[in-house]
PDB file of C-alpha atoms and ligand atoms in Angstrom:
ATOM      1  CA  MET A   1      47.118  -0.936  14.038  1.00 61.00           C
ATOM      2  CA  ARG A   2      46.947  -4.669  14.690  1.00 65.00           C
ATOM      3  CA  PRO A   3      47.565  -6.835  11.618  1.00 76.00           C
ATOM      4  CA  LEU A   4      44.465  -7.976   9.752  1.00 92.00           C
ATOM      5  CA  SER A   5      44.425 -11.781   9.748  1.00 95.00           C
ATOM      6  CA  LEU A   6      42.208 -13.815   7.422  1.00 96.00           C
ATOM      7  CA  ILE A   7      41.870 -17.540   6.773  1.00 97.00           C
ATOM      8  CA  THR A   8      41.266 -19.133   3.384  1.00 98.00           C
ATOM      9  CA  ALA A   9      40.127 -22.741   3.015  1.00 98.00           C
ATOM     10  CA  SER A  10      41.107 -23.393  -0.621  1.00 98.00           C
ATOM     11  CA  PRO A  11      43.399 -22.075  -3.369  1.00 97.00           C
ATOM     12  CA  ALA A  12      40.287 -20.541  -5.005  1.00 98.00           C
ATOM     13  CA  GLU A  13      39.549 -18.530  -1.844  1.00 98.00           C
ATOM     14  CA  THR A  14      43.148 -17.279  -1.710  1.00 98.00           C
ATOM     15  CA  GLU A  15      42.972 -16.277  -5.362  1.00 96.00           C
ATOM     16  CA  ASP A  16      39.660 -14.517  -4.741  1.00 96.00           C
ATOM     17  CA  LEU A  17      41.163 -12.507  -1.881  1.00 97.00           C
ATOM     18  CA  GLY A  18      44.010 -11.531  -4.215  1.00 97.00           C
ATOM     19  CA  ARG A  19      41.428 -10.475  -6.800  1.00 95.00           C
ATOM     20  CA  ARG A  20      39.733  -8.170  -4.268  1.00 96.00           C
ATOM     21  CA  LEU A  21      43.067  -6.553  -3.476  1.00 97.00           C
ATOM     22  CA  GLY A  22      43.990  -6.326  -7.175  1.00 95.00           C
ATOM     23  CA  SER A  23      40.817  -4.414  -7.967  1.00 94.00           C
ATOM     24  CA  ILE A  24      41.668  -1.561  -5.542  1.00 94.00           C
ATOM     25  CA  LEU A  25      45.392  -1.168  -6.225  1.00 94.00           C
ATOM     26  CA  LYS A  26      46.897   2.163  -7.216  1.00 90.00           C
ATOM     27  CA  LYS A  27      50.215   2.892  -8.894  1.00 91.00           C
ATOM     28  CA  GLY A  28      53.295   3.072  -6.676  1.00 92.00           C
ATOM     29  CA  ILE A  29      52.081   0.386  -4.262  1.00 95.00           C
ATOM     30  CA  PHE A  30      54.636  -2.171  -3.101  1.00 96.00           C
ATOM     31  CA  ILE A  31      53.361  -5.506  -1.814  1.00 97.00           C
ATOM     32  CA  ALA A  32      55.805  -7.677   0.127  1.00 96.00           C
ATOM     33  CA  LEU A  33      54.714 -11.331   0.200  1.00 96.00           C
ATOM     34  CA  LYS A  34      56.290 -13.365   2.986  1.00 94.00           C
ATOM     35  CA  GLY A  35      55.969 -16.781   4.538  1.00 94.00           C
ATOM     36  CA  GLU A  36      56.812 -20.405   3.980  1.00 90.00           C
ATOM     37  CA  LEU A  37      57.263 -22.370   0.750  1.00 92.00           C
ATOM     38  CA  GLY A  38      53.879 -23.337  -0.661  1.00 95.00           C
ATOM     39  CA  GLY A  39      52.112 -20.775   1.514  1.00 96.00           C
ATOM     40  CA  GLY A  40      50.081 -19.421  -1.396  1.00 97.00           C
ATOM     41  CA  LYS A  41      52.041 -16.342  -2.500  1.00 95.00           C
ATOM     42  CA  THR A  42      51.933 -17.160  -6.220  1.00 92.00           C
ATOM     43  CA  CYS A  43      48.290 -18.280  -5.973  1.00 95.00           C
ATOM     44  CA  PHE A  44      47.394 -14.945  -4.327  1.00 97.00           C
ATOM     45  CA  THR A  45      49.360 -13.040  -6.992  1.00 94.00           C
ATOM     46  CA  ARG A  46      47.345 -14.773  -9.718  1.00 93.00           C
ATOM     47  CA  GLY A  47      44.268 -13.246  -8.076  1.00 94.00           C
ATOM     48  CA  ILE A  48      45.865  -9.799  -7.839  1.00 94.00           C
ATOM     49  CA  VAL A  49      46.635  -9.846 -11.560  1.00 92.00           C
ATOM     50  CA  ALA A  50      43.103 -11.100 -12.322  1.00 92.00           C
ATOM     51  CA  GLY A  51      41.677  -8.141 -10.395  1.00 93.00           C
ATOM     52  CA  SER A  52      44.039  -5.537 -11.795  1.00 90.00           C
ATOM     53  CA  ALA A  53      45.030  -6.681 -15.298  1.00 81.00           C
ATOM     54  CA  PRO A  54      42.507  -9.440 -16.175  1.00 74.00           C
ATOM     55  CA  GLU A  55      43.725  -9.852 -19.744  1.00 72.00           C
ATOM     56  CA  SER A  56      47.079 -11.241 -18.563  1.00 67.00           C
ATOM     57  CA  SER A  57      46.090 -13.216 -15.446  1.00 59.00           C
ATOM     58  CA  TYR A  58      46.260 -16.600 -17.172  1.00 60.00           C
ATOM     59  CA  LEU A  59      49.997 -16.043 -17.562  1.00 63.00           C
ATOM     60  CA  VAL A  60      50.803 -15.934 -13.851  1.00 61.00           C
ATOM     61  CA  ALA A  61      53.366 -18.482 -12.724  1.00 65.00           C
ATOM     62  CA  SER A  62      56.136 -18.298 -10.206  1.00 62.00           C
ATOM     63  CA  PRO A  63      58.885 -16.081 -11.612  1.00 57.00           C
ATOM     64  CA  THR A  64      61.495 -18.094  -9.691  1.00 57.00           C
ATOM     65  CA  PHE A  65      63.610 -18.491 -12.798  1.00 58.00           C
ATOM     66  CA  ALA A  66      62.913 -15.148 -14.437  1.00 60.00           C
ATOM     67  CA  ILE A  67      63.058 -13.229 -11.092  1.00 77.00           C
ATOM     68  CA  MET A  68      60.557 -10.723 -12.515  1.00 82.00           C
ATOM     69  CA  ASN A  69      57.465 -11.043 -14.713  1.00 86.00           C
ATOM     70  CA  GLU A  70      55.696  -7.986 -16.091  1.00 86.00           C
ATOM     71  CA  TYR A  71      51.928  -7.878 -16.670  1.00 87.00           C
ATOM     72  CA  PRO A  72      50.721  -5.056 -18.891  1.00 85.00           C
ATOM     73  CA  GLY A  73      47.880  -3.064 -17.423  1.00 84.00           C
ATOM     74  CA  THR A  74      47.068   0.436 -16.205  1.00 85.00           C
ATOM     75  CA  PRO A  75      49.164   0.637 -14.116  1.00 89.00           C
ATOM     76  CA  PRO A  76      51.506  -2.242 -15.103  1.00 91.00           C
ATOM     77  CA  LEU A  77      52.247  -4.987 -12.557  1.00 92.00           C
ATOM     78  CA  TYR A  78      55.701  -6.327 -11.765  1.00 92.00           C
ATOM     79  CA  HIS A  79      55.815  -9.694 -10.008  1.00 91.00           C
ATOM     80  CA  PHE A  80      59.170 -10.529  -8.420  1.00 90.00           C
ATOM     81  CA  ASP A  81      60.432 -13.684  -6.753  1.00 89.00           C
ATOM     82  CA  PHE A  82      63.642 -13.074  -4.824  1.00 86.00           C
ATOM     83  CA  TYR A  83      63.926 -16.606  -3.436  1.00 85.00           C
ATOM     84  CA  ARG A  84      67.151 -17.345  -5.265  1.00 79.00           C
ATOM     85  CA  LEU A  85      68.811 -14.030  -4.508  1.00 75.00           C
ATOM     86  CA  ALA A  86      70.941 -13.809  -1.423  1.00 68.00           C
ATOM     87  CA  CYS A  87      70.798 -10.136  -0.511  1.00 64.00           C
ATOM     88  CA  GLY A  88      69.802  -6.614  -1.418  1.00 60.00           C
ATOM     89  CA  HIS A  89      73.213  -5.914  -2.889  1.00 69.00           C
ATOM     90  CA  GLU A  90      72.703  -8.536  -5.607  1.00 71.00           C
ATOM     91  CA  ILE A  91      69.229  -7.129  -6.311  1.00 69.00           C
ATOM     92  CA  ALA A  92      70.571  -3.586  -6.632  1.00 69.00           C
ATOM     93  CA  GLU A  93      73.155  -4.818  -9.139  1.00 72.00           C
ATOM     94  CA  LEU A  94      70.372  -6.257 -11.279  1.00 73.00           C
ATOM     95  CA  GLY A  95      68.728  -2.832 -11.415  1.00 75.00           C
ATOM     96  CA  PHE A  96      65.377  -3.866  -9.909  1.00 78.00           C
ATOM     97  CA  GLU A  97      65.455  -0.941  -7.521  1.00 78.00           C
ATOM     98  CA  ASP A  98      64.224   1.315 -10.329  1.00 82.00           C
ATOM     99  CA  TYR A  99      60.877  -0.489 -10.340  1.00 86.00           C
ATOM    100  CA  PHE A 100      60.271   0.163  -6.653  1.00 85.00           C
ATOM    101  CA  ASN A 101      58.580   3.497  -5.903  1.00 73.00           C
ATOM    102  CA  GLY A 102      57.920   3.745  -9.635  1.00 79.00           C
ATOM    103  CA  HIS A 103      54.745   4.077 -11.661  1.00 85.00           C
ATOM    104  CA  GLY A 104      53.718   0.457 -11.553  1.00 93.00           C
ATOM    105  CA  ILE A 105      52.541  -1.942  -8.872  1.00 95.00           C
ATOM    106  CA  CYS A 106      55.213  -4.202  -7.390  1.00 95.00           C
ATOM    107  CA  ILE A 107      54.449  -7.596  -5.874  1.00 95.00           C
ATOM    108  CA  ALA A 108      57.469  -9.340  -4.408  1.00 94.00           C
ATOM    109  CA  GLU A 109      57.707 -12.923  -3.121  1.00 92.00           C
ATOM    110  CA  TRP A 110      60.462 -13.423  -0.523  1.00 89.00           C
ATOM    111  CA  ALA A 111      60.635  -9.646  -0.159  1.00 87.00           C
ATOM    112  CA  ASP A 112      62.596  -9.983   3.102  1.00 85.00           C
ATOM    113  CA  ARG A 113      65.657 -10.654   0.898  1.00 83.00           C
ATOM    114  CA  LEU A 114      65.556  -6.977  -0.074  1.00 84.00           C
ATOM    115  CA  GLY A 115      66.842  -5.736   3.281  1.00 83.00           C
ATOM    116  CA  GLU A 116      67.439  -1.999   3.089  1.00 83.00           C
ATOM    117  CA  LEU A 117      66.009  -1.809  -0.422  1.00 84.00           C
ATOM    118  CA  LEU A 118      62.492  -2.502   0.901  1.00 89.00           C
ATOM    119  CA  PRO A 119      60.357   0.602   0.320  1.00 91.00           C
ATOM    120  CA  GLU A 120      59.332   2.248   3.596  1.00 93.00           C
ATOM    121  CA  ASP A 121      55.606   2.268   2.789  1.00 94.00           C
ATOM    122  CA  ARG A 122      54.686  -1.266   1.833  1.00 95.00           C
ATOM    123  CA  LEU A 123      51.847  -3.689   2.358  1.00 97.00           C
ATOM    124  CA  GLU A 124      53.290  -6.787   4.039  1.00 96.00           C
ATOM    125  CA  ILE A 125      51.302  -9.970   3.576  1.00 97.00           C
ATOM    126  CA  THR A 126      52.408 -13.083   5.459  1.00 96.00           C
ATOM    127  CA  PHE A 127      51.221 -16.571   4.501  1.00 97.00           C
ATOM    128  CA  THR A 128      51.160 -19.370   7.067  1.00 97.00           C
ATOM    129  CA  ILE A 129      50.172 -22.969   6.375  1.00 98.00           C
ATOM    130  CA  ALA A 130      47.417 -23.759   8.884  1.00 97.00           C
ATOM    131  CA  GLY A 131      46.333 -27.127   7.459  1.00 96.00           C
ATOM    132  CA  GLU A 132      46.310 -29.069   4.208  1.00 95.00           C
ATOM    133  CA  GLU A 133      44.070 -26.504   2.505  1.00 97.00           C
ATOM    134  CA  ARG A 134      44.011 -23.754   5.118  1.00 98.00           C
ATOM    135  CA  ARG A 135      46.166 -20.674   4.985  1.00 98.00           C
ATOM    136  CA  THR A 136      46.362 -17.776   7.409  1.00 98.00           C
ATOM    137  CA  ILE A 137      46.979 -14.557   5.495  1.00 98.00           C
ATOM    138  CA  SER A 138      47.986 -11.520   7.567  1.00 97.00           C
ATOM    139  CA  PHE A 139      48.095  -7.962   6.274  1.00 97.00           C
ATOM    140  CA  GLU A 140      50.247  -5.280   7.862  1.00 97.00           C
ATOM    141  CA  ALA A 141      50.772  -1.684   6.724  1.00 96.00           C
ATOM    142  CA  SER A 142      54.015   0.242   7.172  1.00 95.00           C
ATOM    143  CA  GLY A 143      52.914   3.644   5.887  1.00 95.00           C
ATOM    144  CA  PRO A 144      49.929   5.758   4.830  1.00 96.00           C
ATOM    145  CA  ASP A 145      49.362   4.286   1.353  1.00 94.00           C
ATOM    146  CA  SER A 146      49.476   0.677   2.532  1.00 95.00           C
ATOM    147  CA  LEU A 147      47.208   1.538   5.482  1.00 95.00           C
ATOM    148  CA  THR A 148      44.606   3.072   3.149  1.00 95.00           C
ATOM    149  CA  LEU A 149      44.759  -0.087   1.071  1.00 95.00           C
ATOM    150  CA  ILE A 150      44.024  -2.342   4.068  1.00 95.00           C
ATOM    151  CA  GLU A 151      41.119  -0.089   5.079  1.00 94.00           C
ATOM    152  CA  ARG A 152      39.644  -0.277   1.588  1.00 94.00           C
ATOM    153  CA  LEU A 153      40.149  -4.048   1.500  1.00 94.00           C
ATOM    154  CA  VAL A 154      38.335  -4.488   4.825  1.00 92.00           C
ATOM    155  CA  GLN A 155      35.408  -2.376   3.584  1.00 89.00           C
ATOM    156  CA  GLY A 156      34.986  -4.752   0.645  1.00 79.00           C
ATOM    157  CA  ILE A 157      35.060  -7.973   2.666  1.00 73.00           C
ATOM    158  CA  PRO A 158      31.617  -9.346   3.538  1.00 68.00           C
ATOM    159  CA  THR A 159      31.256  -9.830   7.309  1.00 60.00           C
ATOM    160  CA  GLU A 160      29.485 -13.170   6.884  1.00 54.00           C
TER     161      GLU A 160
HETATM  162  N1  ATP B   1      44.032 -22.021   1.064  1.00 65.95           N
HETATM  163  C1  ATP B   1      45.009 -22.120   0.124  1.00 65.95           C
HETATM  164  N2  ATP B   1      45.522 -21.013  -0.466  1.00 65.95           N
HETATM  165  C2  ATP B   1      46.536 -21.100  -1.349  1.00 65.95           C
HETATM  166  N3  ATP B   1      47.107 -22.257  -1.752  1.00 65.95           N
HETATM  167  C3  ATP B   1      46.624 -23.386  -1.229  1.00 65.95           C
HETATM  168  C4  ATP B   1      45.571 -23.375  -0.282  1.00 65.95           C
HETATM  169  N4  ATP B   1      45.319 -24.651   0.052  1.00 65.95           N
HETATM  170  C5  ATP B   1      46.164 -25.407  -0.652  1.00 65.95           C
HETATM  171  N5  ATP B   1      46.956 -24.659  -1.441  1.00 65.95           N
HETATM  172  C6  ATP B   1      48.006 -25.179  -2.314  1.00 65.95           C
HETATM  173  O1  ATP B   1      49.261 -24.668  -1.854  1.00 65.95           O
HETATM  174  C7  ATP B   1      50.107 -24.395  -2.927  1.00 65.95           C
HETATM  175  C8  ATP B   1      50.474 -22.914  -2.885  1.00 65.95           C
HETATM  176  O2  ATP B   1      51.467 -22.735  -3.785  1.00 65.95           O
HETATM  177  P1  ATP B   1      52.049 -21.326  -4.209  1.00 65.95           P
HETATM  178  O3  ATP B   1      52.945 -21.636  -5.344  1.00 65.95           O
HETATM  179  O4  ATP B   1      50.992 -20.301  -4.371  1.00 65.95           O
HETATM  180  O5  ATP B   1      52.899 -20.975  -2.882  1.00 65.95           O
HETATM  181  P2  ATP B   1      54.106 -19.952  -2.762  1.00 65.95           P
HETATM  182  O6  ATP B   1      53.929 -19.292  -1.421  1.00 65.95           O
HETATM  183  O7  ATP B   1      54.172 -19.086  -3.958  1.00 65.95           O
HETATM  184  O8  ATP B   1      55.354 -20.915  -2.683  1.00 65.95           O
HETATM  185  P3  ATP B   1      56.914 -20.585  -2.994  1.00 65.95           P
HETATM  186  O9  ATP B   1      57.478 -20.024  -1.725  1.00 65.95           O
HETATM  187  O10 ATP B   1      57.459 -21.919  -3.324  1.00 65.95           O
HETATM  188  O11 ATP B   1      56.959 -19.606  -4.135  1.00 65.95           O
HETATM  189  C9  ATP B   1      49.349 -24.743  -4.203  1.00 65.95           C
HETATM  190  O12 ATP B   1      49.677 -26.056  -4.598  1.00 65.95           O
HETATM  191  C10 ATP B   1      47.896 -24.682  -3.762  1.00 65.95           C
HETATM  192  O13 ATP B   1      47.046 -25.526  -4.507  1.00 65.95           O
HETATM  193 MG1   MG B   2      55.688 -18.704  -5.351  1.00 65.95          MG
END
């Protein structure tokens, strides 16, 4: 399947797209957020939390210093930012592996740092800066669960 590529023209549009995804998430999903600094990963995550666990969405900030923030919900959401971590080995030492393939939803910024620890079935979302306010957001599935998620997301997107 070719990657699904969408363009947003404001932070609000990116957050809204995240909200659509957040509202259809199921437990065990792993979302790998990739792409350049300031691409919109945290902005998109704020939308995901708003769609999935609305009562805690106002809390969303980059977990760069905490590495992981947890948002209570059913299922719970775990938002990681691996920017400061060098490799999967360091991440394994911190015990984060236990969250992956678990009962929550994992959203990871700079997920490429995970290397071999990356779950096989994951939804990869890549953010590219296409202008001052424009972002290209590409979705790619690497297994059956993430593929189903993209299909459901596409169904919910208005064509006009
Ligand atoms: N279409 C857009 N979507 C998302 N953010 C946008 C958009 N246009 C402008 N922005 C701005 O880009 C910035 C995105 O920042 P954000 O923290 O979400 O990026 P990030 O990918 O998490 O960066 P980092 O890699 O540093 O964690 C915000 O300041 C936001 O206002
Ligand atoms: Mg961020």
